[in-house]
PDB file of C-alpha atoms in Angstrom:
ATOM      1  CA  UNK Q  50       0.000   0.000   0.000  1.00 62.00           C
ATOM      2  CA  UNK Q  51       1.197   3.502  -0.752  1.00 70.00           C
ATOM      3  CA  UNK Q  52       0.734   5.216   2.603  1.00 83.00           C
ATOM      4  CA  UNK Q  53       0.999   8.893   3.243  1.00 86.00           C
ATOM      5  CA  UNK Q  54       1.344   9.776   6.928  1.00 90.00           C
ATOM      6  CA  UNK Q  55      -1.802   9.448   9.003  1.00 91.00           C
ATOM      7  CA  UNK Q  56      -2.944  12.853  10.312  1.00 88.00           C
ATOM      8  CA  UNK Q  57      -1.598  13.371  13.844  1.00 87.00           C
ATOM      9  CA  UNK Q  58      -5.076  13.750  15.328  1.00 90.00           C
ATOM     10  CA  UNK Q  59      -6.339  10.401  13.936  1.00 93.00           C
ATOM     11  CA  UNK Q  60      -6.094   7.225  15.971  1.00 93.00           C
ATOM     12  CA  UNK Q  61      -6.958   3.700  14.795  1.00 96.00           C
ATOM     13  CA  UNK Q  62      -8.540   1.728  17.633  1.00 95.00           C
ATOM     14  CA  UNK Q  63     -10.550  -1.399  18.337  1.00 94.00           C
ATOM     15  CA  UNK Q  64     -14.331  -0.999  18.174  1.00 95.00           C
ATOM     16  CA  UNK Q  65     -15.790  -0.774  21.686  1.00 93.00           C
ATOM     17  CA  UNK Q  66     -19.316  -0.782  23.093  1.00 93.00           C
ATOM     18  CA  UNK Q  67     -18.918   2.956  23.720  1.00 94.00           C
ATOM     19  CA  UNK Q  68     -18.165   3.561  20.024  1.00 95.00           C
ATOM     20  CA  UNK Q  69     -20.933   1.275  18.714  1.00 96.00           C
ATOM     21  CA  UNK Q  70     -23.603   4.020  18.324  1.00 96.00           C
ATOM     22  CA  UNK Q  71     -21.133   6.065  16.257  1.00 97.00           C
ATOM     23  CA  UNK Q  72     -20.222   2.966  14.207  1.00 97.00           C
ATOM     24  CA  UNK Q  73     -23.914   2.380  13.419  1.00 96.00           C
ATOM     25  CA  UNK Q  74     -24.358   6.013  12.429  1.00 96.00           C
ATOM     26  CA  UNK Q  75     -21.253   5.945  10.231  1.00 97.00           C
ATOM     27  CA  UNK Q  76     -22.523   2.933   8.282  1.00 96.00           C
ATOM     28  CA  UNK Q  77     -25.986   4.477   7.887  1.00 95.00           C
ATOM     29  CA  UNK Q  78     -24.410   7.637   6.447  1.00 95.00           C
ATOM     30  CA  UNK Q  79     -21.794   6.056   4.184  1.00 94.00           C
ATOM     31  CA  UNK Q  80     -23.333   2.848   2.838  1.00 92.00           C
ATOM     32  CA  UNK Q  81     -26.467   2.420   0.708  1.00 90.00           C
ATOM     33  CA  UNK Q  82     -27.918  -0.477   2.715  1.00 88.00           C
ATOM     34  CA  UNK Q  83     -29.176  -0.735   6.277  1.00 90.00           C
ATOM     35  CA  UNK Q  84     -27.592  -3.394   8.451  1.00 92.00           C
ATOM     36  CA  UNK Q  85     -29.719  -5.420  10.876  1.00 93.00           C
ATOM     37  CA  UNK Q  86     -29.015  -5.334  14.608  1.00 94.00           C
ATOM     38  CA  UNK Q  87     -27.646  -8.883  14.308  1.00 93.00           C
ATOM     39  CA  UNK Q  88     -24.734  -7.543  12.229  1.00 93.00           C
ATOM     40  CA  UNK Q  89     -23.677  -5.218  15.042  1.00 94.00           C
ATOM     41  CA  UNK Q  90     -24.085  -7.859  17.751  1.00 92.00           C
ATOM     42  CA  UNK Q  91     -21.923 -10.264  15.732  1.00 91.00           C
ATOM     43  CA  UNK Q  92     -19.334  -7.533  15.228  1.00 92.00           C
ATOM     44  CA  UNK Q  93     -18.789  -7.371  18.984  1.00 91.00           C
ATOM     45  CA  UNK Q  94     -19.221 -11.048  19.861  1.00 88.00           C
ATOM     46  CA  UNK Q  95     -17.620 -13.078  17.082  1.00 81.00           C
ATOM     47  CA  UNK Q  96     -14.348 -14.844  17.947  1.00 75.00           C
ATOM     48  CA  UNK Q  97     -12.340 -12.696  15.543  1.00 74.00           C
ATOM     49  CA  UNK Q  98     -13.546  -9.302  16.810  1.00 78.00           C
ATOM     50  CA  UNK Q  99      -9.956  -8.109  16.377  1.00 81.00           C
ATOM     51  CA  UNK Q 100     -10.450  -7.716  12.622  1.00 90.00           C
ATOM     52  CA  UNK Q 101     -12.592  -4.619  13.087  1.00 94.00           C
ATOM     53  CA  UNK Q 102     -10.935  -1.220  13.485  1.00 96.00           C
ATOM     54  CA  UNK Q 103     -12.261   2.314  13.683  1.00 97.00           C
ATOM     55  CA  UNK Q 104     -10.653   5.693  13.079  1.00 97.00           C
ATOM     56  CA  UNK Q 105     -11.306   8.372  15.666  1.00 95.00           C
ATOM     57  CA  UNK Q 106     -10.567  12.037  15.051  1.00 93.00           C
ATOM     58  CA  UNK Q 107      -9.251  14.039  17.973  1.00 88.00           C
ATOM     59  CA  UNK Q 108     -10.162  17.698  17.387  1.00 82.00           C
ATOM     60  CA  UNK Q 109      -7.463  20.275  17.893  1.00 70.00           C
ATOM     61  CA  UNK Q 110      -7.579  21.383  21.520  1.00 49.00           C
ATOM     62  CA  UNK Q 111      -9.795  24.461  21.732  1.00 41.00           C
ATOM     63  CA  UNK Q 112      -8.248  27.891  22.064  1.00 50.00           C
ATOM     64  CA  UNK Q 113      -9.124  30.160  24.939  1.00 50.00           C
ATOM     65  CA  UNK Q 114     -10.368  29.495  28.441  1.00 52.00           C
ATOM     66  CA  UNK Q 115     -11.950  26.093  27.864  1.00 57.00           C
ATOM     67  CA  UNK Q 116     -10.316  23.449  30.028  1.00 60.00           C
ATOM     68  CA  UNK Q 117     -12.343  20.598  28.572  1.00 62.00           C
ATOM     69  CA  UNK Q 118     -11.087  19.467  25.130  1.00 64.00           C
ATOM     70  CA  UNK Q 119     -13.652  18.180  22.664  1.00 73.00           C
ATOM     71  CA  UNK Q 120     -14.341  14.463  22.746  1.00 81.00           C
ATOM     72  CA  UNK Q 121     -12.889  12.529  19.773  1.00 84.00           C
ATOM     73  CA  UNK Q 122     -15.399  11.253  17.241  1.00 92.00           C
ATOM     74  CA  UNK Q 123     -15.525   8.227  14.976  1.00 97.00           C
ATOM     75  CA  UNK Q 124     -14.919   9.132  11.328  1.00 97.00           C
ATOM     76  CA  UNK Q 125     -14.168   5.785   9.688  1.00 98.00           C
ATOM     77  CA  UNK Q 126     -14.270   2.027  10.150  1.00 98.00           C
ATOM     78  CA  UNK Q 127     -13.396  -1.294   8.600  1.00 97.00           C
ATOM     79  CA  UNK Q 128     -15.136  -4.502   9.642  1.00 96.00           C
ATOM     80  CA  UNK Q 129     -13.815  -7.810   8.345  1.00 95.00           C
ATOM     81  CA  UNK Q 130     -14.399 -11.531   8.759  1.00 93.00           C
ATOM     82  CA  UNK Q 131     -12.005 -14.426   8.477  1.00 92.00           C
ATOM     83  CA  UNK Q 132     -13.054 -16.907   5.803  1.00 93.00           C
ATOM     84  CA  UNK Q 133     -11.641 -20.323   4.918  1.00 93.00           C
ATOM     85  CA  UNK Q 134      -8.529 -20.348   2.758  1.00 93.00           C
ATOM     86  CA  UNK Q 135      -6.795 -17.677   4.865  1.00 93.00           C
ATOM     87  CA  UNK Q 136      -9.072 -15.045   3.351  1.00 96.00           C
ATOM     88  CA  UNK Q 137      -9.777 -11.718   5.047  1.00 96.00           C
ATOM     89  CA  UNK Q 138     -13.187 -10.572   3.801  1.00 96.00           C
ATOM     90  CA  UNK Q 139     -14.037  -6.871   4.079  1.00 97.00           C
ATOM     91  CA  UNK Q 140     -17.682  -6.722   5.194  1.00 95.00           C
ATOM     92  CA  UNK Q 141     -17.785  -2.934   5.423  1.00 96.00           C
ATOM     93  CA  UNK Q 142     -15.448  -0.009   5.053  1.00 97.00           C
ATOM     94  CA  UNK Q 143     -16.618   3.570   5.372  1.00 96.00           C
ATOM     95  CA  UNK Q 144     -15.293   7.053   5.960  1.00 97.00           C
ATOM     96  CA  UNK Q 145     -17.233  10.267   6.476  1.00 97.00           C
ATOM     97  CA  UNK Q 146     -16.900  12.528   3.420  1.00 94.00           C
ATOM     98  CA  UNK Q 147     -15.113  15.471   5.125  1.00 94.00           C
ATOM     99  CA  UNK Q 148     -12.278  13.139   6.176  1.00 93.00           C
ATOM    100  CA  UNK Q 149     -11.605  11.603   2.775  1.00 92.00           C
ATOM    101  CA  UNK Q 150      -8.330  12.283   0.951  1.00 89.00           C
ATOM    102  CA  UNK Q 151      -6.342  12.107   4.207  1.00 92.00           C
ATOM    103  CA  UNK Q 152      -5.413   8.446   3.636  1.00 94.00           C
ATOM    104  CA  UNK Q 153      -7.460   7.285   6.630  1.00 96.00           C
ATOM    105  CA  UNK Q 154      -9.278   4.456   4.810  1.00 96.00           C
ATOM    106  CA  UNK Q 155      -5.997   3.203   3.359  1.00 96.00           C
ATOM    107  CA  UNK Q 156      -4.464   3.224   6.840  1.00 96.00           C
ATOM    108  CA  UNK Q 157      -7.456   1.278   8.185  1.00 97.00           C
ATOM    109  CA  UNK Q 158      -6.994  -1.292   5.417  1.00 96.00           C
ATOM    110  CA  UNK Q 159      -3.223  -1.526   5.936  1.00 95.00           C
ATOM    111  CA  UNK Q 160      -3.553  -1.879   9.715  1.00 95.00           C
ATOM    112  CA  UNK Q 161      -6.218  -4.581   9.519  1.00 95.00           C
ATOM    113  CA  UNK Q 162      -4.259  -6.537   6.882  1.00 94.00           C
ATOM    114  CA  UNK Q 163      -1.120  -6.444   9.036  1.00 93.00           C
ATOM    115  CA  UNK Q 164      -3.045  -7.527  12.112  1.00 92.00           C
ATOM    116  CA  UNK Q 165      -4.872 -10.344  10.310  1.00 93.00           C
ATOM    117  CA  UNK Q 166      -1.690 -11.589   8.618  1.00 92.00           C
ATOM    118  CA  UNK Q 167       0.216 -11.683  11.911  1.00 91.00           C
ATOM    119  CA  UNK Q 168      -2.547 -13.067  14.128  1.00 90.00           C
ATOM    120  CA  UNK Q 169      -4.410 -15.325  11.687  1.00 91.00           C
ATOM    121  CA  UNK Q 170      -2.043 -15.993   8.769  1.00 92.00           C
ATOM    122  CA  UNK Q 171      -4.320 -14.478   6.105  1.00 94.00           C
ATOM    123  CA  UNK Q 172      -2.942 -14.572   2.558  1.00 95.00           C
ATOM    124  CA  UNK Q 173      -5.567 -12.639   0.588  1.00 96.00           C
ATOM    125  CA  UNK Q 174      -8.249  -9.975   0.995  1.00 97.00           C
ATOM    126  CA  UNK Q 175     -11.631  -9.962  -0.742  1.00 98.00           C
ATOM    127  CA  UNK Q 176     -14.638  -7.650  -0.823  1.00 98.00           C
ATOM    128  CA  UNK Q 177     -17.873  -7.139  -2.710  1.00 97.00           C
ATOM    129  CA  UNK Q 178     -18.327  -3.730  -4.340  1.00 97.00           C
ATOM    130  CA  UNK Q 179     -21.723  -2.531  -5.531  1.00 95.00           C
ATOM    131  CA  UNK Q 180     -21.578  -2.067  -9.309  1.00 95.00           C
ATOM    132  CA  UNK Q 181     -22.923   1.507  -9.040  1.00 94.00           C
ATOM    133  CA  UNK Q 182     -20.072   2.419  -6.659  1.00 95.00           C
ATOM    134  CA  UNK Q 183     -17.519   3.432  -9.290  1.00 95.00           C
ATOM    135  CA  UNK Q 184     -15.471   5.436  -6.774  1.00 94.00           C
ATOM    136  CA  UNK Q 185     -15.295   2.430  -4.458  1.00 95.00           C
ATOM    137  CA  UNK Q 186     -14.177   0.095  -7.235  1.00 97.00           C
ATOM    138  CA  UNK Q 187     -11.515   2.593  -8.302  1.00 96.00           C
ATOM    139  CA  UNK Q 188     -10.338   2.899  -4.665  1.00 96.00           C
ATOM    140  CA  UNK Q 189      -9.809  -0.860  -4.442  1.00 97.00           C
ATOM    141  CA  UNK Q 190      -8.079  -0.993  -7.840  1.00 97.00           C
ATOM    142  CA  UNK Q 191      -5.627   1.745  -6.813  1.00 95.00           C
ATOM    143  CA  UNK Q 192      -4.669  -0.458  -3.848  1.00 94.00           C
ATOM    144  CA  UNK Q 193      -3.889  -3.487  -5.984  1.00 94.00           C
ATOM    145  CA  UNK Q 194      -7.224  -5.320  -5.951  1.00 97.00           C
ATOM    146  CA  UNK Q 195      -8.385  -7.110  -9.090  1.00 98.00           C
ATOM    147  CA  UNK Q 196     -11.972  -7.766 -10.115  1.00 97.00           C
ATOM    148  CA  UNK Q 197     -12.326 -11.551 -10.128  1.00 97.00           C
ATOM    149  CA  UNK Q 198     -16.066 -11.978 -10.472  1.00 96.00           C
ATOM    150  CA  UNK Q 199     -19.501 -10.460 -10.806  1.00 96.00           C
ATOM    151  CA  UNK Q 200     -22.502 -11.625  -8.767  1.00 94.00           C
ATOM    152  CA  UNK Q 201     -25.963 -10.779 -10.081  1.00 94.00           C
ATOM    153  CA  UNK Q 202     -28.531 -10.139  -7.354  1.00 91.00           C
ATOM    154  CA  UNK Q 203     -25.953  -9.869  -4.562  1.00 91.00           C
ATOM    155  CA  UNK Q 204     -27.558  -6.676  -3.227  1.00 91.00           C
ATOM    156  CA  UNK Q 205     -31.230  -7.645  -3.163  1.00 89.00           C
ATOM    157  CA  UNK Q 206     -32.467  -4.249  -1.959  1.00 87.00           C
ATOM    158  CA  UNK Q 207     -30.382  -2.114  -4.334  1.00 88.00           C
ATOM    159  CA  UNK Q 208     -30.843  -1.289  -7.992  1.00 90.00           C
ATOM    160  CA  UNK Q 209     -28.712  -2.298  -9.779  1.00 90.00           C
ATOM    161  CA  UNK Q 210     -28.293  -5.396  -7.619  1.00 90.00           C
ATOM    162  CA  UNK Q 211     -24.963  -6.659  -8.966  1.00 94.00           C
ATOM    163  CA  UNK Q 212     -21.700  -6.729  -7.002  1.00 96.00           C
ATOM    164  CA  UNK Q 213     -18.142  -7.080  -8.227  1.00 97.00           C
ATOM    165  CA  UNK Q 214     -15.918  -9.400  -6.209  1.00 98.00           C
ATOM    166  CA  UNK Q 215     -12.436  -7.939  -5.782  1.00 98.00           C
ATOM    167  CA  UNK Q 216      -9.351  -9.705  -4.471  1.00 98.00           C
ATOM    168  CA  UNK Q 217      -5.795  -8.868  -3.504  1.00 96.00           C
ATOM    169  CA  UNK Q 218      -3.069 -11.307  -2.566  1.00 95.00           C
ATOM    170  CA  UNK Q 219      -1.065 -10.108   0.417  1.00 92.00           C
ATOM    171  CA  UNK Q 220       2.587  -9.602  -0.457  1.00 82.00           C
ATOM    172  CA  UNK Q 221       5.612  -8.736   1.623  1.00 74.00           C
ATOM    173  CA  UNK Q 222       5.267  -5.070   0.647  1.00 71.00           C
ATOM    174  CA  UNK Q 223       1.788  -4.971   2.173  1.00 73.00           C
ATOM    175  CA  UNK Q 224       3.195  -5.934   5.564  1.00 71.00           C
ATOM    176  CA  UNK Q 225       5.892  -3.264   5.855  1.00 62.00           C
TER     177      UNK Q 225
END
């Protein structure tokens, strides 16, 4: 991955119960489908909870007399699952629009790949990308993913309903 430095006020952390409401809101704002409550429960309870990371933005400490700095807020997240064949599957990745072009999503991807490779021996990463999400497909392609398939009717509640399946083999350069 070609990584520019992460902004100093961004921190990548494990998803916690305290951050869950913000995680739900982020997905509702950035993705075209609504996730059921079961998805969020599984995110916190599945054995491989460690393959979910969020990006929190720490605002610049306020100027003036205020002694209480603003609370950091969740601006991005990546939630993955471990699949057979040492495959890390990206279930969701999202970043609030004002925080794009800072490299935060790429850092989330890089961090989760490193973690999954070290802890679980993953060798490849896959994701489904909605066919109408041209920006998303381009984002994956710029990070070395290849389109390996097309699944008609994957997104039952979206029109068009087709998804592209993208895949990237993890190389040594991805782990540096």
